[in-house]
Amino acid sequence: MRETEQRAARAYNEQFGNEPDLVASAPGRVNLIGEHTDYNGGFVLPCAIDRRIAVAVGTGEGGLYSADFDEMRRVGDKDDSWADYPRGVGWAMGEAGHEVGRFGAAFSGDVPLGSGLSSSAAIEAATALAIDALFGFGIERTDLALLCQRVENDYLGVGTGIMDQYASLLCKAGAALLIDCRSLEAQSVPLDLTAAGLTLLVCDTRVERGLADTGYNDRRATCERAASTLGIEELRDATERDLGLLSGAALKRARHIVSENARVLEAVEALENNDFDVFGRLMYASHASLRDDFEVSTPELDTFVKTAKAHGAIGARLTGAGFGGCAIALVPEAKTAAVTNAAKQAFAEHKFKDPAFYEFVPAAGAELAQPKS
Ligand code: GLA
């Protein structure tokens, strides 16, 4: 078992007084390209990261325990804490007609919280996989992802798309995942960064944001209005020609979606051809579109992208929802230290918070670490 998984199992034992029935874990993600396209029925290209949330569960005594916060919460009602994620999963399963019995769960993880690396999807996905196995429901992974999305949409009231939960449950190690968010079909796209001599550098601006209090729901509403003006279901179906029928914010948001969907497909082709220069250019173009048309960037994210470019990154962009959180850069290995140092310095000069940096390779999706015996 991984370290986080062992910690969760130990915590379960300490809190509930016996061995857990099983342990599951699920990763956070970075999105390589394809932002805000998921809830428009479009394309995204995330990969899982080697930071996970593990959960140990058993059918004995009920309760939700976080080893990281050293805190026990009841399975019961919503209380605006971390425990709402696993509670929401139980709720969504019940809504889907599955009879969730009494269970106890202990969590432990190392996904940075609230920084746009999908810690919430990780805890939802780990819980969903664990409860599914614990009660033997046999739910397909894609349906587990949809259940987890319901937690966000209908339990927590954030209109997120399917990307994060889908990525956490279905990504494979050593690959990115092209997801068609309308059909929910996906294709693994091998991504061997080490062989290409590249680092996937993540800059956490440490500007925290909860999606509920940002412009996320507002962006989604504007996209839906633009689609209805065009007489289509989703902006996935909008063409460049259609854009002429829109104006103001609707035009800008729709222009981003149309161009971003095209970039995702080009990016996949670039990866298939091992053409990282093209891939990198698409990342920069994606960032510019998110900054100028979708208007979800921040001075911190822009500063990182600009600095990374000036110091040799072949591509960089904000990742996730924006409004703070993280940016990523593809950097030749030999230049990674220079990019990191220059970004630190630029942040200091602007009197931004001290950023955190991570390097990731595409990691495995959710797994049962210790199947029910
Ligand atoms: C958040 C949401 C996703 C997606 C991204 C933006 O991560 O949870 O569904 O919309 O923002 O691409």
Coordinates of C-alpha atoms and ligand atoms in Angstrom, one line a residue:
M1 CA 0.0 0.0 0.0
R2 CA 1.0 3.6 -0.6
E3 CA 1.9 5.7 2.4
T4 CA -1.4 7.7 2.4
E5 CA -3.3 4.4 2.2
Q6 CA -1.4 2.9 5.2
R7 CA -2.1 6.1 7.2
A8 CA -5.8 5.8 6.4
A9 CA -5.8 2.1 7.5
R10 CA -3.9 2.9 10.7
A11 CA -6.3 5.8 11.5
Y12 CA -9.3 3.6 10.9
N13 CA -7.9 1.0 13.3
E14 CA -7.2 3.6 16.0
Q15 CA -10.6 5.3 15.7
F16 CA -12.9 2.3 15.2
G17 CA -10.9 -0.3 17.0
N18 CA -10.7 -2.9 14.3
E19 CA -9.2 -3.5 10.8
P20 CA -10.9 -1.7 7.9
D21 CA -12.7 -3.9 5.4
L22 CA -11.0 -2.2 2.5
V23 CA -8.8 0.8 1.5
A24 CA -9.2 2.9 -1.6
S25 CA -7.4 6.0 -2.9
A26 CA -7.9 8.5 -5.7
P27 CA -5.6 11.1 -7.1
G28 CA -5.9 14.9 -7.8
R29 CA -5.4 16.0 -11.4
V30 CA -3.9 18.7 -13.6
N31 CA -5.6 19.5 -16.8
L32 CA -3.1 19.8 -19.6
I33 CA -5.6 21.7 -21.9
G34 CA -9.3 22.1 -22.4
E35 CA -10.6 24.5 -19.7
H36 CA -14.3 25.2 -19.0
T37 CA -15.2 23.1 -22.0
D38 CA -16.5 20.2 -19.9
Y39 CA -19.8 21.8 -19.0
N40 CA -20.2 22.9 -22.6
G41 CA -20.2 19.3 -23.8
G42 CA -16.6 19.6 -25.1
F43 CA -13.1 18.1 -24.8
V44 CA -10.6 18.1 -22.0
L45 CA -7.2 16.5 -21.6
P46 CA -6.3 16.0 -17.9
C47 CA -3.9 13.6 -16.2
A48 CA -3.9 12.2 -12.7
I49 CA -1.1 13.3 -10.3
D50 CA 0.9 11.4 -7.7
R51 CA -1.0 13.1 -4.9
R52 CA -3.9 11.1 -3.5
I53 CA -6.6 10.9 -0.9
A54 CA -7.0 7.5 0.7
V55 CA -9.9 6.2 2.6
A56 CA -10.2 3.1 4.8
V57 CA -13.8 1.9 5.3
G58 CA -15.7 -0.7 7.3
T59 CA -19.3 -1.6 8.0
G60 CA -19.0 -1.4 11.8
E61 CA -19.5 1.7 13.8
G62 CA -20.5 4.8 11.8
G63 CA -18.4 8.0 11.6
L64 CA -16.1 10.0 9.3
Y65 CA -12.6 10.6 10.6
S66 CA -9.9 12.8 9.0
A67 CA -6.4 11.8 10.1
D68 CA -5.0 15.1 8.6
F69 CA -7.3 17.3 10.7
D70 CA -7.6 14.8 13.6
E71 CA -11.3 15.3 13.6
M72 CA -14.3 12.9 13.8
R73 CA -17.6 13.9 12.2
R74 CA -20.9 12.2 12.1
V75 CA -22.1 10.7 8.8
G76 CA -25.4 12.8 9.3
D77 CA -26.2 16.2 8.1
K78 CA -24.3 18.8 6.0
D79 CA -22.1 21.1 8.2
D80 CA -19.9 22.9 5.6
S81 CA -16.8 20.9 6.5
W82 CA -14.6 18.5 4.6
A83 CA -17.1 15.7 5.7
D84 CA -19.7 17.1 3.3
Y85 CA -17.8 15.4 0.4
P86 CA -18.1 11.8 1.7
R87 CA -21.6 12.6 3.0
G88 CA -22.6 13.8 -0.4
V89 CA -21.3 10.6 -2.0
G90 CA -23.5 8.5 0.4
W91 CA -26.4 10.8 -0.5
A92 CA -25.9 10.6 -4.2
M93 CA -25.7 6.8 -4.0
G94 CA -28.9 6.7 -2.1
E95 CA -30.5 9.0 -4.7
A96 CA -29.4 6.5 -7.4
G97 CA -31.3 3.8 -5.6
H98 CA -28.4 2.0 -3.8
E99 CA -28.8 1.1 -0.2
V100 CA -25.8 2.4 1.6
G101 CA -25.6 0.8 5.0
R102 CA -23.9 2.1 8.1
F103 CA -20.2 2.6 7.6
G104 CA -17.1 4.2 9.2
A105 CA -14.4 5.8 7.2
A106 CA -10.9 7.3 7.9
F107 CA -9.3 9.6 5.4
S108 CA -5.7 10.7 4.9
G109 CA -4.2 12.5 1.9
D110 CA -1.5 14.6 0.4
V111 CA -3.4 16.5 -2.4
P112 CA -2.9 20.3 -1.7
L113 CA -6.3 21.5 -0.5
G114 CA -8.2 24.3 -2.3
S115 CA -5.5 25.0 -4.8
G116 CA -7.1 23.7 -8.0
L117 CA -5.6 20.3 -8.0
S118 CA -9.0 18.7 -7.4
S119 CA -8.7 17.6 -3.8
S120 CA -12.5 17.6 -3.7
A121 CA -12.8 15.2 -6.6
A122 CA -10.1 13.0 -5.0
I123 CA -12.0 12.6 -1.8
E124 CA -15.3 12.0 -3.6
A125 CA -13.8 9.5 -6.0
A126 CA -12.0 7.6 -3.2
T127 CA -15.2 7.5 -1.1
A128 CA -17.3 6.4 -4.1
L129 CA -15.0 3.6 -5.1
A130 CA -14.7 2.4 -1.4
I131 CA -18.5 2.5 -0.7
D132 CA -19.2 0.8 -4.0
A133 CA -16.9 -2.1 -3.1
L134 CA -17.9 -2.2 0.5
F135 CA -21.6 -2.8 -0.3
G136 CA -20.9 -4.7 -3.5
F137 CA -22.9 -2.4 -5.8
G138 CA -20.7 -3.0 -8.8
I139 CA -21.2 0.5 -10.3
E140 CA -19.2 1.3 -13.5
R141 CA -16.5 3.9 -13.1
T142 CA -18.1 6.4 -15.5
D143 CA -21.3 6.2 -13.4
L144 CA -19.3 6.7 -10.2
A145 CA -17.9 9.8 -11.8
L146 CA -21.4 11.0 -12.6
L147 CA -22.5 10.3 -9.0
C148 CA -19.5 12.4 -7.7
Q149 CA -20.5 15.2 -10.1
R150 CA -24.0 15.1 -8.6
V151 CA -22.4 15.7 -5.2
E152 CA -20.9 19.0 -6.5
N153 CA -24.0 20.0 -8.5
D154 CA -26.9 19.0 -6.3
Y155 CA -25.5 18.5 -2.8
L156 CA -22.9 21.3 -2.6
G157 CA -24.5 23.6 -5.2
V158 CA -21.5 24.2 -7.5
G159 CA -22.2 23.7 -11.2
T160 CA -19.0 21.9 -12.1
G161 CA -18.5 19.7 -15.1
I162 CA -17.5 16.1 -15.1
M163 CA -13.7 16.5 -15.8
D164 CA -12.2 16.3 -12.3
Q165 CA -14.2 13.3 -11.0
Y166 CA -13.8 11.5 -14.3
A167 CA -10.1 12.1 -14.4
S168 CA -9.6 10.9 -10.8
L169 CA -11.6 7.7 -11.4
L170 CA -10.4 6.8 -15.0
C171 CA -6.9 8.2 -15.7
K172 CA -4.1 5.7 -16.2
A173 CA -0.4 6.0 -15.2
G174 CA 1.9 7.3 -17.9
A175 CA -1.0 8.9 -20.0
A176 CA -3.3 11.8 -20.3
L177 CA -7.0 11.2 -20.9
L178 CA -8.9 12.8 -23.8
I179 CA -12.5 13.0 -22.5
D180 CA -15.4 13.8 -24.7
C181 CA -17.6 15.3 -22.0
R182 CA -20.8 14.8 -24.1
S183 CA -20.5 11.1 -24.9
L184 CA -18.4 10.4 -21.9
E185 CA -16.1 8.4 -24.0
A186 CA -12.4 8.7 -23.3
Q187 CA -9.1 7.7 -24.9
S188 CA -5.8 7.3 -23.1
V189 CA -3.0 9.4 -24.8
P190 CA 0.5 8.1 -23.8
L191 CA 2.6 10.9 -22.3
D192 CA 6.2 10.0 -21.4
L193 CA 7.6 13.3 -20.3
T194 CA 10.8 11.8 -19.0
A195 CA 11.7 10.3 -22.3
A196 CA 11.0 13.7 -23.9
G197 CA 13.3 15.4 -21.3
L198 CA 10.5 17.5 -20.1
T199 CA 9.2 18.5 -16.7
L200 CA 5.5 19.2 -15.9
L201 CA 6.0 22.0 -13.5
V202 CA 3.1 23.1 -11.4
C203 CA 3.0 26.6 -9.8
D204 CA 0.6 26.9 -6.9
T205 CA -0.1 30.6 -6.5
R206 CA -1.6 29.8 -3.1
V207 CA -4.5 32.1 -3.9
E208 CA -7.2 29.8 -2.5
R209 CA -10.6 29.8 -3.9
G210 CA -13.7 27.8 -3.4
L211 CA -15.6 27.5 -6.7
A212 CA -18.9 28.5 -4.9
D213 CA -17.7 32.0 -4.3
T214 CA -16.0 32.7 -7.6
G215 CA -17.4 33.5 -11.0
Y216 CA -17.6 29.8 -11.9
N217 CA -21.4 29.5 -11.8
D218 CA -21.6 32.9 -13.6
R219 CA -19.4 31.7 -16.4
R220 CA -21.4 28.6 -16.8
A221 CA -24.7 30.6 -16.9
T222 CA -23.3 32.9 -19.6
C223 CA -22.2 29.9 -21.7
E224 CA -25.7 28.4 -21.4
R225 CA -27.3 31.7 -22.4
A226 CA -25.0 32.0 -25.4
A227 CA -26.0 28.4 -26.5
S228 CA -29.6 29.2 -26.2
T229 CA -29.2 32.4 -28.3
L230 CA -27.7 30.3 -31.0
G231 CA -30.5 27.8 -30.7
I232 CA -28.1 24.9 -29.8
E233 CA -28.0 22.6 -26.8
E234 CA -24.3 23.2 -25.9
L235 CA -21.5 25.5 -27.1
R236 CA -19.7 22.3 -28.2
D237 CA -21.8 22.7 -31.4
A238 CA -21.1 26.4 -32.0
T239 CA -19.0 27.2 -35.0
E240 CA -16.8 30.3 -35.7
R241 CA -19.5 31.5 -38.0
D242 CA -22.1 31.4 -35.2
L243 CA -19.9 33.8 -33.1
G244 CA -21.0 36.6 -35.4
L245 CA -24.5 36.3 -33.9
L246 CA -23.2 37.0 -30.3
S247 CA -21.9 40.1 -28.6
G248 CA -20.4 41.3 -25.3
A249 CA -19.6 38.7 -22.6
A250 CA -21.5 35.9 -24.5
L251 CA -19.3 36.4 -27.5
K252 CA -16.1 36.3 -25.5
R253 CA -17.0 33.2 -23.5
A254 CA -18.3 31.4 -26.6
R255 CA -15.2 32.3 -28.6
H256 CA -13.0 30.7 -25.9
I257 CA -15.1 27.5 -25.9
V258 CA -15.0 27.2 -29.7
S259 CA -11.2 27.8 -29.9
E260 CA -10.4 25.8 -26.8
N261 CA -12.2 22.7 -28.1
A262 CA -10.2 22.9 -31.4
R263 CA -7.0 23.3 -29.4
V264 CA -7.6 20.1 -27.4
L265 CA -8.0 18.0 -30.5
E266 CA -4.9 19.6 -32.0
A267 CA -3.0 19.0 -28.8
V268 CA -3.8 15.3 -28.9
E269 CA -2.6 15.1 -32.4
A270 CA 0.6 16.9 -31.4
L271 CA 1.2 14.4 -28.6
E272 CA 0.6 11.5 -31.0
N273 CA 3.3 13.0 -33.2
N274 CA 5.6 13.6 -30.3
D275 CA 5.5 17.3 -31.2
F276 CA 5.9 19.0 -27.9
D277 CA 6.6 22.4 -29.5
V278 CA 3.2 22.5 -31.1
F279 CA 1.7 21.2 -27.8
G280 CA 3.4 24.1 -25.9
R281 CA 2.2 26.7 -28.4
L282 CA -1.4 25.5 -27.9
M283 CA -0.9 25.8 -24.1
Y284 CA 0.1 29.4 -24.4
A285 CA -2.8 30.1 -26.8
S286 CA -5.1 28.4 -24.3
H287 CA -3.9 30.7 -21.5
A288 CA -4.3 33.9 -23.6
S289 CA -7.9 32.8 -24.4
L290 CA -8.7 32.1 -20.7
R291 CA -7.2 35.5 -19.8
D292 CA -8.7 37.7 -22.5
D293 CA -11.9 35.9 -23.5
F294 CA -13.0 33.8 -20.6
E295 CA -11.5 36.2 -18.1
V296 CA -10.6 33.8 -15.3
S297 CA -6.9 34.5 -15.0
T298 CA -5.3 36.5 -12.2
P299 CA -2.1 38.6 -12.0
E300 CA -0.3 35.7 -10.3
L301 CA -1.2 33.2 -13.0
D302 CA -0.3 35.6 -15.8
T303 CA 3.0 36.4 -14.1
F304 CA 3.9 32.8 -13.8
V305 CA 3.1 32.1 -17.5
K306 CA 5.0 35.1 -18.7
T307 CA 8.0 34.3 -16.5
A308 CA 8.0 30.7 -17.5
K309 CA 8.0 31.6 -21.2
A310 CA 10.8 34.1 -20.8
H311 CA 13.0 31.4 -19.1
G312 CA 12.6 28.6 -21.6
A313 CA 9.2 26.9 -21.0
I314 CA 7.8 25.5 -24.2
G315 CA 4.3 26.0 -23.0
A316 CA 2.4 27.3 -19.9
R317 CA -1.1 28.0 -18.9
L318 CA -3.4 28.2 -15.9
T319 CA -5.0 24.9 -15.1
G320 CA -8.4 24.2 -13.6
A321 CA -11.1 26.8 -13.1
G322 CA -8.8 29.8 -12.7
F323 CA -9.5 32.6 -10.2
G324 CA -6.4 31.6 -8.4
G325 CA -5.1 28.1 -7.9
C326 CA -2.4 26.6 -10.1
A327 CA -0.7 27.1 -13.4
I328 CA 1.4 24.6 -15.3
A329 CA 4.4 24.7 -17.6
L330 CA 6.2 22.2 -19.8
V331 CA 9.9 22.9 -19.3
P332 CA 13.0 21.2 -20.6
E333 CA 14.5 19.5 -17.6
A334 CA 17.7 21.6 -17.7
K335 CA 15.7 24.8 -17.4
T336 CA 13.3 23.8 -14.6
A337 CA 15.4 25.3 -11.8
A338 CA 15.8 28.6 -13.8
V339 CA 12.0 28.9 -14.4
T340 CA 11.2 28.1 -10.7
N341 CA 13.7 30.6 -9.4
A342 CA 12.6 33.4 -11.8
A343 CA 9.0 32.8 -10.9
K344 CA 9.8 33.0 -7.2
Q345 CA 11.6 36.2 -7.7
A346 CA 8.9 37.7 -9.9
F347 CA 6.2 36.8 -7.2
A348 CA 8.4 38.5 -4.6
E349 CA 8.8 41.7 -6.7
H350 CA 5.0 41.9 -7.2
K351 CA 4.5 41.2 -3.4
F352 CA 2.4 38.1 -4.2
K353 CA 2.3 35.2 -1.8
D354 CA 5.2 32.9 -1.9
P355 CA 4.3 30.3 -4.5
A356 CA 4.7 26.5 -4.1
F357 CA 6.1 24.3 -6.9
Y358 CA 5.5 20.7 -7.8
E359 CA 6.7 18.4 -10.5
F360 CA 4.4 15.6 -11.6
V361 CA 4.3 12.7 -14.0
P362 CA 1.0 11.3 -15.1
A363 CA -0.1 8.9 -12.3
A364 CA -2.7 6.2 -11.8
G365 CA -6.4 6.9 -11.3
A366 CA -8.4 5.6 -8.3
E367 CA -7.6 2.2 -7.0
L368 CA -8.7 -0.3 -4.4
A369 CA -5.6 -0.8 -2.4
Q370 CA -6.8 -3.5 -0.2
P371 CA -9.8 -5.3 -1.8
K372 CA -12.5 -6.6 0.5
S373 CA -11.5 -10.1 1.6
Ligands
GLA1 C1 -13.2 23.0 -12.2 C2 -14.4 22.1 -12.5 C3 -14.3 21.3 -13.8 C4 -13.9 22.2 -14.9 C5 -12.8 23.1 -14.6 C6 -12.5 24.2 -15.7 O1 -12.0 22.2 -12.0 O2 -14.6 21.2 -11.4 O3 -15.5 20.7 -14.0 O4 -15.0 23.0 -15.4 O5 -13.0 23.8 -13.4 O6 -12.0 23.5 -16.8

